[in-house]
Coordinates of C-alpha atoms in Angstrom, one line a residue:
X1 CA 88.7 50.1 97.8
X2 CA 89.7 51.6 101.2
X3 CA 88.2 54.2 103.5
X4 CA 90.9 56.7 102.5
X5 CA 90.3 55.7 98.6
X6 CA 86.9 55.9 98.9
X7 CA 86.9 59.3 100.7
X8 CA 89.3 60.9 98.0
X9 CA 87.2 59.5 94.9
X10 CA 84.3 60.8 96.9
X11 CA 85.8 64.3 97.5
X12 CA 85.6 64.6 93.6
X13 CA 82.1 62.6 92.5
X14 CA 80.2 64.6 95.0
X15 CA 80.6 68.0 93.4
X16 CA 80.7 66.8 89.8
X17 CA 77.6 64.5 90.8
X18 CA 75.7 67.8 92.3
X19 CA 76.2 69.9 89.7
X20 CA 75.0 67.4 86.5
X21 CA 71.9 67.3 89.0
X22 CA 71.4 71.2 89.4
X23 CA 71.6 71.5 85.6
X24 CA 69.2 68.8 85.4
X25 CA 66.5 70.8 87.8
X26 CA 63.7 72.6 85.7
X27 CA 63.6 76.4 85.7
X28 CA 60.7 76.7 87.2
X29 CA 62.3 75.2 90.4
X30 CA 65.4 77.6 90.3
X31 CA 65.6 77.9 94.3
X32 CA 64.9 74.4 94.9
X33 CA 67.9 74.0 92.5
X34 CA 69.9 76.2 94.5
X35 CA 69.0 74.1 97.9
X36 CA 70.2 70.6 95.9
X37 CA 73.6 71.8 95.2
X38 CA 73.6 73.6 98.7
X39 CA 73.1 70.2 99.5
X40 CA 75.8 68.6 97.6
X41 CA 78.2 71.4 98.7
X42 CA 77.7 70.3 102.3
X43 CA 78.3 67.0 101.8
X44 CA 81.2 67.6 99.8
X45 CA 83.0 69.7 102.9
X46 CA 81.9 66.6 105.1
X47 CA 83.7 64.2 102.9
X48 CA 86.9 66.6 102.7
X49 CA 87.0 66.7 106.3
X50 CA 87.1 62.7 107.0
X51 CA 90.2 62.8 105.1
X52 CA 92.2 63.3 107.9
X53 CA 91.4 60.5 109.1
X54 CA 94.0 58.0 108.7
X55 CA 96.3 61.1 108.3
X56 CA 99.7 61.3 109.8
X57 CA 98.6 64.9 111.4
X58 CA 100.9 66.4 113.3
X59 CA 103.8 63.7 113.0
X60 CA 107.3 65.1 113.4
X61 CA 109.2 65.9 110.7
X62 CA 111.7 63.0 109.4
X63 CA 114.9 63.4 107.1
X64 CA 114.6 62.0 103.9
X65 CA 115.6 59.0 103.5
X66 CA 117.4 57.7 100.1
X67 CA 114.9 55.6 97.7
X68 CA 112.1 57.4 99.4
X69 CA 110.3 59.4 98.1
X70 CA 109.7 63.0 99.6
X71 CA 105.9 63.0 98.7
X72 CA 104.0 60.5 101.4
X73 CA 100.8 61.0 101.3
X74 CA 97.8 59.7 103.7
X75 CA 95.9 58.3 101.4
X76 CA 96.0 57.4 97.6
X77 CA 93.8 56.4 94.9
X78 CA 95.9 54.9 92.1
X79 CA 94.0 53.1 88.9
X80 CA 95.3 52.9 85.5
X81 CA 93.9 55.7 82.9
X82 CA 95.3 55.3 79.5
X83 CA 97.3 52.9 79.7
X84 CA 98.8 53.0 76.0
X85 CA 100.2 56.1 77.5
X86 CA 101.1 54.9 80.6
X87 CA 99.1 57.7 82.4
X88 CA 97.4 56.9 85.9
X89 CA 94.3 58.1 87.5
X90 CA 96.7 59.0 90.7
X91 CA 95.3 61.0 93.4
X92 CA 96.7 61.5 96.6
X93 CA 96.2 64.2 99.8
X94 CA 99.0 64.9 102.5
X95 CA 99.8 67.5 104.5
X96 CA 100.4 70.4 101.9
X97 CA 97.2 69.7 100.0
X98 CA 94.7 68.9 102.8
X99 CA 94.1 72.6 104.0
X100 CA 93.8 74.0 101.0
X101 CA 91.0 71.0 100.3
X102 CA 89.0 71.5 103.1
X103 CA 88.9 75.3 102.3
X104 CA 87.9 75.3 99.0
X105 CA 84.9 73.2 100.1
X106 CA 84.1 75.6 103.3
X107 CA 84.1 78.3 100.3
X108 CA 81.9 76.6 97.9
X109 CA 79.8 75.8 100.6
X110 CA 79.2 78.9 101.9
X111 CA 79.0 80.6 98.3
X112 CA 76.0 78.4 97.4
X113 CA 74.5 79.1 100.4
X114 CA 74.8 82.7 99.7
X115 CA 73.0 81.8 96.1
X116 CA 70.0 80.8 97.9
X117 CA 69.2 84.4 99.5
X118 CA 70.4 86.4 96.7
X119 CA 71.7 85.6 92.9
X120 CA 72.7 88.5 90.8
X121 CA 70.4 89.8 88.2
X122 CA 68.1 87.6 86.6
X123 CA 69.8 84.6 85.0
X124 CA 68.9 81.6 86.5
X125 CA 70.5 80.9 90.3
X126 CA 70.7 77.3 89.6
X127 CA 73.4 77.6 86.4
X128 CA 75.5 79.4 88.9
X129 CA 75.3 77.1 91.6
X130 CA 76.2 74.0 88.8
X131 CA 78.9 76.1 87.8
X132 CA 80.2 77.0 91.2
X133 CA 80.2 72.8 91.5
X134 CA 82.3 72.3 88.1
X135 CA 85.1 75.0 89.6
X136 CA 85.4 73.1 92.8
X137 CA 85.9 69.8 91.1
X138 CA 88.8 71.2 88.7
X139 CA 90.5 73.0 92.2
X140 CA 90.2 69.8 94.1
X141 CA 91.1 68.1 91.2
X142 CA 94.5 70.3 91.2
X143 CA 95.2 70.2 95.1
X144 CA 94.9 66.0 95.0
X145 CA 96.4 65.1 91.6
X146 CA 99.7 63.4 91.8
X147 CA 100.1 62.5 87.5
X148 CA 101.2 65.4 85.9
X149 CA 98.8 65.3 82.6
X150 CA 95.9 64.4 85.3
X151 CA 97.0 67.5 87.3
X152 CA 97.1 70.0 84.0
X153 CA 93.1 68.5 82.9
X154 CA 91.9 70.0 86.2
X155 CA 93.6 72.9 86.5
X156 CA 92.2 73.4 82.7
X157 CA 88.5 72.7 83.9
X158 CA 88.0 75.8 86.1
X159 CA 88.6 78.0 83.0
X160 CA 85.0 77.9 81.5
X161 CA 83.2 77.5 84.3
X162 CA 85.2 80.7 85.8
X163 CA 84.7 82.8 82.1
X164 CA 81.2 81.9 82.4
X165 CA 80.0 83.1 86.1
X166 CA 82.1 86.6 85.3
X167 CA 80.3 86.8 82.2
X168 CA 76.6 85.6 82.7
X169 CA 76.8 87.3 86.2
X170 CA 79.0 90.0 86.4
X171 CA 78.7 93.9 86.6
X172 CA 75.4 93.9 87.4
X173 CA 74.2 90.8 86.6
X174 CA 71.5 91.7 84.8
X175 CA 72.6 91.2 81.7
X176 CA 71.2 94.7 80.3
X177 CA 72.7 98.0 78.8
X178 CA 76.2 98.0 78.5
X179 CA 77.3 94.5 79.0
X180 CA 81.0 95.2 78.1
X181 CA 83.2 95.4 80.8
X182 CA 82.0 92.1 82.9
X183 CA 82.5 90.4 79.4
X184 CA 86.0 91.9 78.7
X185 CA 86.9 91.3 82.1
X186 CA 85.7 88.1 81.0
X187 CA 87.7 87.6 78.0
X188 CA 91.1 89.0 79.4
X189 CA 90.8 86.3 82.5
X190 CA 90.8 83.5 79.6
X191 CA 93.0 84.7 77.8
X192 CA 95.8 85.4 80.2
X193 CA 94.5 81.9 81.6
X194 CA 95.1 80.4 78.3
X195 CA 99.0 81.7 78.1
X196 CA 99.8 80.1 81.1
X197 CA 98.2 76.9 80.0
X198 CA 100.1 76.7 76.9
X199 CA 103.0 77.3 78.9
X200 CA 102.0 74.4 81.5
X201 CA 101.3 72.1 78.9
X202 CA 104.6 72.7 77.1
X203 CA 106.7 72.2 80.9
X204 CA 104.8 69.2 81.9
X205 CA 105.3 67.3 78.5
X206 CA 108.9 68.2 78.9
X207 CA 109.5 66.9 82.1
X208 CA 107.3 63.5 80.7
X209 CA 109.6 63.2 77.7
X210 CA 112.6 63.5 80.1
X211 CA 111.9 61.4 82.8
X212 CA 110.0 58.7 81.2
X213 CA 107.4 58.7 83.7
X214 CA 104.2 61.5 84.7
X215 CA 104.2 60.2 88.3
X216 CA 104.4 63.7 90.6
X217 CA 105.5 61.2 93.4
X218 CA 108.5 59.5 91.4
X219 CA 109.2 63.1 90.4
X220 CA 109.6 64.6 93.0
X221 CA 113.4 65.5 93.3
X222 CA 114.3 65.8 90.0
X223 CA 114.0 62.1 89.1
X224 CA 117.6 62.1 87.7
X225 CA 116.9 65.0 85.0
X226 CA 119.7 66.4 83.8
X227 CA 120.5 70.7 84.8
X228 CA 119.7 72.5 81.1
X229 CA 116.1 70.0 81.2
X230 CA 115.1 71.2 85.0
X231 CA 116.4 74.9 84.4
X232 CA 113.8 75.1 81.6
X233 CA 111.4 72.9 82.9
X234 CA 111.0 75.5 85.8
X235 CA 110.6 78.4 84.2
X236 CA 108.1 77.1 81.7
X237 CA 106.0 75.7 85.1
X238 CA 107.0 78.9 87.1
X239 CA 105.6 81.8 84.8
X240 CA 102.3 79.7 84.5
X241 CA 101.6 79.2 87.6
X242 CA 102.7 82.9 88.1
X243 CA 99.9 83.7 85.3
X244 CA 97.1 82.2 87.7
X245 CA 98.5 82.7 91.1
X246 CA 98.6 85.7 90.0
X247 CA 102.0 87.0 90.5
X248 CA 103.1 90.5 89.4
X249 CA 104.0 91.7 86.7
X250 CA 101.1 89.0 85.3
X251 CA 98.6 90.3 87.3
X252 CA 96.8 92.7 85.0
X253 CA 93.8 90.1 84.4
X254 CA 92.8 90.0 88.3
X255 CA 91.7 93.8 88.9
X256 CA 89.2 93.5 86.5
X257 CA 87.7 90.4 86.9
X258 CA 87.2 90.8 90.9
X259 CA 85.8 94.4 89.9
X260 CA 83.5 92.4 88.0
X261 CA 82.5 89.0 89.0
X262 CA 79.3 88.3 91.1
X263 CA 80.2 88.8 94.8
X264 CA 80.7 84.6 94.9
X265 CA 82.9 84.8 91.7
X266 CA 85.0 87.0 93.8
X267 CA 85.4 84.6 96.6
X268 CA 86.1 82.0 95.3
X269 CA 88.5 83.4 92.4
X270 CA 90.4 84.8 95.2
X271 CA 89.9 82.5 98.2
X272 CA 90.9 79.2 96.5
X273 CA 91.5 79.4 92.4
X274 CA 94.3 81.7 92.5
X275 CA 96.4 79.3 95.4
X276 CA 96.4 76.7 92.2
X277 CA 99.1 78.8 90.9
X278 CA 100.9 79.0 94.2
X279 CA 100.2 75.1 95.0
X280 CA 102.0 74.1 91.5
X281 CA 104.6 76.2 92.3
X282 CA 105.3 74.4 95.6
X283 CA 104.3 71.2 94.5
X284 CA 105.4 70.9 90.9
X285 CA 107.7 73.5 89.7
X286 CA 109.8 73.5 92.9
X287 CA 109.5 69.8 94.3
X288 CA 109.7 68.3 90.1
X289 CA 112.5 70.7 89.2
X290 CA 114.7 71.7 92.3
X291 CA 118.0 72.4 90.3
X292 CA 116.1 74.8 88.2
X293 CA 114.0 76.2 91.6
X294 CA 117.8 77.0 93.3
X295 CA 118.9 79.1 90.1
X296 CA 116.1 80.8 90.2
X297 CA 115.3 82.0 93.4
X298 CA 117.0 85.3 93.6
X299 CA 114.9 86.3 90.5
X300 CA 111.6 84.9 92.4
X301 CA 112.8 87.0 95.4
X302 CA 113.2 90.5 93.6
X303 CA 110.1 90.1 91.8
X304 CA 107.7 88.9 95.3
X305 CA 109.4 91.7 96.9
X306 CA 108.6 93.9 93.5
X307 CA 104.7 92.6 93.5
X308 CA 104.4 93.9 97.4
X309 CA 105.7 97.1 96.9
X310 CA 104.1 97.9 93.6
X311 CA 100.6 96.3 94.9
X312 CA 100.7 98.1 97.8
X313 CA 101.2 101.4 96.2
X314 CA 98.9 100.6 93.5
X315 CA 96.1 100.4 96.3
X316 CA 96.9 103.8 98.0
X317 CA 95.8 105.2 94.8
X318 CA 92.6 103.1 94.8
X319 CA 89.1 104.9 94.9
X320 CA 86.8 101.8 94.6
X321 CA 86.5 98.9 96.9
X322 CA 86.4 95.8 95.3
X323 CA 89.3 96.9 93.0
X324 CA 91.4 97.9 96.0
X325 CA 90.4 94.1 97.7
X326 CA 91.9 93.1 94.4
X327 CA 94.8 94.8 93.9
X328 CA 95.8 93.7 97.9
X329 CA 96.0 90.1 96.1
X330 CA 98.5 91.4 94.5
X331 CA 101.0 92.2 97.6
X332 CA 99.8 89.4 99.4
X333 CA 100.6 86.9 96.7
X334 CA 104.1 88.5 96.8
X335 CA 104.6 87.9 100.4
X336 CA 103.7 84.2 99.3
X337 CA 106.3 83.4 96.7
X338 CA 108.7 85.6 99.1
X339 CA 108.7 82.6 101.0
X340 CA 108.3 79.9 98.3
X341 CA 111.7 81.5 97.1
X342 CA 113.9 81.3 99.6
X343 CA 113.7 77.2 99.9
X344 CA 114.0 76.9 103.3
X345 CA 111.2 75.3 105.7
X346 CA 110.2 78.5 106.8
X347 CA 109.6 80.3 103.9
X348 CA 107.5 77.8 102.7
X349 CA 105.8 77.2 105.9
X350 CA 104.6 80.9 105.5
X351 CA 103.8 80.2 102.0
X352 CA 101.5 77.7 103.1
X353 CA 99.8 79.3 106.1
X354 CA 99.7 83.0 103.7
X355 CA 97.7 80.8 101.4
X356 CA 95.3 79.7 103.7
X357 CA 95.0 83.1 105.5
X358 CA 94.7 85.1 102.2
X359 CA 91.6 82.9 101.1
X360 CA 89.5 83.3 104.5
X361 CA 90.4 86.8 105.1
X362 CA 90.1 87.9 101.2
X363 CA 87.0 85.7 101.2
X364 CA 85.4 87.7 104.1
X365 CA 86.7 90.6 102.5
X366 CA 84.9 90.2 99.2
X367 CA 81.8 89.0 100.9
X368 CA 81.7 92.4 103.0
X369 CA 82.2 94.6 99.7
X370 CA 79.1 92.5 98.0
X371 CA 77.2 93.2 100.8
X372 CA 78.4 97.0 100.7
X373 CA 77.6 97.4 97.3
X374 CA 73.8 95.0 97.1
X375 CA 73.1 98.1 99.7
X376 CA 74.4 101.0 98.8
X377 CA 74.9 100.3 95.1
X378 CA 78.3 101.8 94.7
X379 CA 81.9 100.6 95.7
X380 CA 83.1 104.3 95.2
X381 CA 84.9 104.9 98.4
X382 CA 84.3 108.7 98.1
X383 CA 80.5 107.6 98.8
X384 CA 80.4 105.7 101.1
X385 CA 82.0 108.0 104.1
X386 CA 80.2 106.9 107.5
X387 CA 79.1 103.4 107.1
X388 CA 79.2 103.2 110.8
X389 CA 76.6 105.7 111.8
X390 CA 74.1 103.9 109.4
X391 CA 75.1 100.5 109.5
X392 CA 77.5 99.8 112.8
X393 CA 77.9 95.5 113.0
X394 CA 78.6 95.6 108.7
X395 CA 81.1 98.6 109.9
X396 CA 82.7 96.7 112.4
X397 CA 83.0 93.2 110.6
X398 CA 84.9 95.7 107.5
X399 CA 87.0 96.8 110.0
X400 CA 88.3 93.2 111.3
X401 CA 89.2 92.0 108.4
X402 CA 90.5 94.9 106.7
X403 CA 93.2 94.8 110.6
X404 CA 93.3 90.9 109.6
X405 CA 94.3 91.2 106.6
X406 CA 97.1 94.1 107.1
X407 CA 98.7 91.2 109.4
X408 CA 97.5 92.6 113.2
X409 CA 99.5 89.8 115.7
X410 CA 96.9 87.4 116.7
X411 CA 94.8 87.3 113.3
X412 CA 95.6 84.8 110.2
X413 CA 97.4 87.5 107.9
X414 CA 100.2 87.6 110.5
X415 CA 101.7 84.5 110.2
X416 CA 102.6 84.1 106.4
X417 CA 104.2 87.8 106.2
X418 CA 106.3 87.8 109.1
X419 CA 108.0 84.4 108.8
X420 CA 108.1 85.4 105.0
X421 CA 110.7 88.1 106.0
X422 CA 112.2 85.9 108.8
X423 CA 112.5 83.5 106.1
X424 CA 114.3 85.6 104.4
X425 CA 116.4 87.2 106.8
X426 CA 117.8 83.6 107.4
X427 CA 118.8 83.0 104.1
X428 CA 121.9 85.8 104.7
X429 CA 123.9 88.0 102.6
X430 CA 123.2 91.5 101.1
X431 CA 120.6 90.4 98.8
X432 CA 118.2 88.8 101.0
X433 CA 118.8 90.8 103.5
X434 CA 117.6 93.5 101.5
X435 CA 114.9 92.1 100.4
X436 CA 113.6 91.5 103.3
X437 CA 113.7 94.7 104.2
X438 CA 111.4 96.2 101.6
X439 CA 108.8 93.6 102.3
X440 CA 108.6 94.6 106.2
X441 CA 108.6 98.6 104.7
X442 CA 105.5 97.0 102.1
X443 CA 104.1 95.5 105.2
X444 CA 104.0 98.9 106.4
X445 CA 102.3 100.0 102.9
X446 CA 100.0 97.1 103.3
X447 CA 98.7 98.8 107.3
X448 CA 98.6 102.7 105.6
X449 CA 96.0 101.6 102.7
X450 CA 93.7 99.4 105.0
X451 CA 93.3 102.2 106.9
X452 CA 93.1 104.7 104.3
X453 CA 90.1 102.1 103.3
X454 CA 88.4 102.2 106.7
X455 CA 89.2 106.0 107.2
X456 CA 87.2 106.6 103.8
X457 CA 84.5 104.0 104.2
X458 CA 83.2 103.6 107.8
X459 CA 84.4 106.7 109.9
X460 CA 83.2 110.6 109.7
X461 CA 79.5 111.5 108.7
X462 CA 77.2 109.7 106.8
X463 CA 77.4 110.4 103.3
X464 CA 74.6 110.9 100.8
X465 CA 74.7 107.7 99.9
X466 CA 74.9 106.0 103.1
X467 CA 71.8 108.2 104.2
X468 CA 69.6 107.7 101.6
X469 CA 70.0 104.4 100.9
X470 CA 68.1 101.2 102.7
X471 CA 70.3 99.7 105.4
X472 CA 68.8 96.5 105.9
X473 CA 70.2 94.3 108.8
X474 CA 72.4 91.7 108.6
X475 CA 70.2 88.7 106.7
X476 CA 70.7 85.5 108.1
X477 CA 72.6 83.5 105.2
X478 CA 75.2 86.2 105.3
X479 CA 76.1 85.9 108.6
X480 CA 76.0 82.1 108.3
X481 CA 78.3 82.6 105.4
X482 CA 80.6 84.9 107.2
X483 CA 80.8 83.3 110.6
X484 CA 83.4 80.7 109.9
X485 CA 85.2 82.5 108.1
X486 CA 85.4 85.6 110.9
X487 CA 86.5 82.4 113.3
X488 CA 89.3 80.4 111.3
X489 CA 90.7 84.6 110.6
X490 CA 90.9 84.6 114.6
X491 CA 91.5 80.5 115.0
X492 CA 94.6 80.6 112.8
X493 CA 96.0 83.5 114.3
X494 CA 95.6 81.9 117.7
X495 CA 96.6 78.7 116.7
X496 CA 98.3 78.7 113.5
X497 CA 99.6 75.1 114.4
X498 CA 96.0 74.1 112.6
X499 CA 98.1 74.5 109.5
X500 CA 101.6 74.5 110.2
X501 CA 101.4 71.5 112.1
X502 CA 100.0 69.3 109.2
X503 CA 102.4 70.7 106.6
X504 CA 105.7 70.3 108.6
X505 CA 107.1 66.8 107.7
X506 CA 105.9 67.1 103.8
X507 CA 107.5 69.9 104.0
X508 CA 110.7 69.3 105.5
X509 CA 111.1 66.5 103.2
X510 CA 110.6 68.8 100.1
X511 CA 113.4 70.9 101.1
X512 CA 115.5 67.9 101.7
X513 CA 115.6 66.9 98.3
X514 CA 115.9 71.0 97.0
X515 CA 119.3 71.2 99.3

């Protein structure tokens, strides 16, 4: 085993090996539990990050060549996994995948951190943390699987996990009086979850049966499947990875568990589990199924444009914070599959960087509105008028990511819409064209509800609330946890070549074989 196979088997033991341990630790050492898988976390983002090494990085993008295949990764572990089946233990990371790794490590990382100052209510911190371990093996899982059954078993395992942190620590976490709408919340995300499974499961044995082979590299392409097999392969794969991305009019499920979840369930639920859906979309549905991707692409293009419209106008009417956070998702995720549906390397370029810019900025975002609410006890935004005179640096850091997020030039959330729109504006003739016009008018939508947010929230006199309530300082584990993710906001706006560079040749070979 090489350096590169090591490091990717690695990237998945580490996790799965610190959270068996947490669950192991005696109650009566919750926080030391909480400090183990801390630990495990912060060797698992170590690991993720010496996977570049060996990459191909910023290598310039090459035409496909015939007999090769468009998926070349850097590294690959390949060993044989049920072989009556024929199915492979294949994992592999390239340039799509490898951001999207190392940022659902920095996430986990810096949620488990958070666990050690403060865990909602009073179930034990260390279940949490284990559980918070168990969701980032089944992401990672997804983001490095190249076999298409091995790829559906992790992005299975986050369901559980996920149901259980919204239900044991949601609402108020303390598990007291009326315990129904974190559990509801709860029971809708697995439910909705468990439709676009069955859907999933249904597309990937399809394509298996018709191609003879589950390899996502030999795949890639269409693998000489006929038109009437790819058509339906990709909507089977497109409207569940739609379910968990997720992509309107599927969205209903996401409100309510955001609303809900623990402040970490939140960030990671929006930061990293929902780009699974987007990442299959790319990866699978697209690259495995490009005849049916090209048929369908006007249809994806009216409903992203649909989703950014109807999210943003959706959170104009929003009077609480985390479920206007939530809602944003929604708009944002349409801006994403904007891109992903015009099949050209721009649009998916800004796919790829919107991912990575929605999960720091939404991260930071959700992170903000916990420490809003652990303060003032209310995300009502009729209560919270003034935050600034009370609590100025928590004001401020609202503020930048709220202008981050509503895609200010020279912050993350910029590049992903506008090349989205550019995308589109390429792709010609009165449809696109269109199109992209109402998603630069829902990027205008997207700038009035941020600031109706910050208008509401942190200017004009302090509110009842805001005056009578404790406004502690900034404690020391939430700045650590917010710091990186208030520098990549500004380091990928700078520099958004920290993303786009790695993805451009995997990408210019997917669209190669979509032409």
């Amino acid at each position: 085993m090489n350096g590169g196979e090591f490091a990717l088997a690695a990237t998945l033991a580490v996790p799965a090996a610190g959270a068996a341990v947490v669950a192991l630790v005696p109650a009566r050492a919750d926080r030391a539990g909480r400090l183990l898988g801390t630990a495990f976390a912060a060797v698992g983002f170590v690991v993720s990050l010496l996977l570049y090494i060996g990459s191909r990085g910023w290598s310039t993008p090459r035409p496909a060549q015939a007999g090769v295949s468009a998926v070349q990764p850097w590294h690959e572990l390949d060993l044989t996994w049920v072989p009556g089946l024929d199915l492979r233990f294949h994992l592999g990371v390239d340039g799509l995948s490898y951001p999207l790794v190392v940022l659902t490590t920095l996430l986990t990382l810096l949620c488990c951190a958070y666990t050690v100052w403060r865990t909602p209510g009073a179930r034990p911190g260390r279940a949490l943390v284990a559980l918070l371990l168990v969701i980032e093996v089944g992401i990672l899982g997804t983001f490095l699987a190249l076999d298409l059954v091995l790829f559906f078993v992790f992005f299975e395992v986050v369901l559980l996990p996920m149901y259980a942190v919204i239900a044991g620590w949601g609402g108020d976490g303390s598990g007291a009086g009326d315990s129904r709408p974190h559990r509801a919340a709860a029971r809708k995300f697995a439910l909705y979850t468990l439709f676009g499974s069955v859907l999933l499961l249904v597309g990937v044995f399809t394509v298996i049966s018709a191609a003879g082979t589950a390899d996502i590299v030999a795949l890639t392409g269409g693998a000489g499947m006929s038109r009437p097999v790819q058509l339906a392969a990709f909507v089977l794969l497109a409207v569940a990875f739609a379910v968990k991305s997720p992509l309107w009019p599927l969205h209903t499920w996401l409100p309510d568990a955001h609303t809900q979840a623990p402040t970490v369930g939140s960030v990671i639920l929006a930061g990293v589990l929902l780009k699974m859906g987007t990442y299959g979309l790319i990866r699978v549905a697209v690259g495995v199924a490009p005849e049916g991707a090209r048929w369908a692409a006007p249809v994806l293009g009216v409903l992203a444009v649909a989703a950014i419209i109807i999210g943003s106008l959706v959170c104009l009417a929003q009077v609480e914070l985390k479920r206007l956070i939530a809602y944003s998702s929604v708009g944002h995720m349409g801006f994403v599959l904007l891109g992903i549906a015009t099949l050209t390397a721009t649009g998916i370029q800004a796919a790829l960087i919107g991912n990575i810019a929605h999960g720091v900025i939404t991260g930071l975002l959700f992170f903000l509105a916990g420490a809003v609410k652990d303060r003032f006890h209310t995300g009502a935004l009729d209560a919270l008028g003034g935050l600034r005179e009370r609590m100025p640096f928590l004001s401020g850091l609202l503020g930048y990511a709220a202008i981050a997020s509503l895609g200010l030039p020279g912050l993350a959330g910029f590049w992903g819409e506008a090349f989205a729109v550019v995308a589109a504006l390429r792709r010609g003739g009165p449809l696109w064209t269109t199109l992209a016009v109402l998603a630069a008018l829902g990027g205008a939508l997207t700038a009035a509800y941020f600031l109706r947010l910050l208008r509401r929230v942190t200017h004009g006199p302090a509110s009842p609330v805001v005056t009578a309530a404790d406004c502690r300082g900034i404690a020391g584990v939430e700045a650590v946890a917010w710091a990186p993710l208030v520098v990549l906001a500004l380091a990928v706006g700078l520099v958004p070549a920290l993303v786009l560079g790695l993805a451009g040749a995997p990408v210019q070979a997917l669209v190669e074989v979509v032409r």
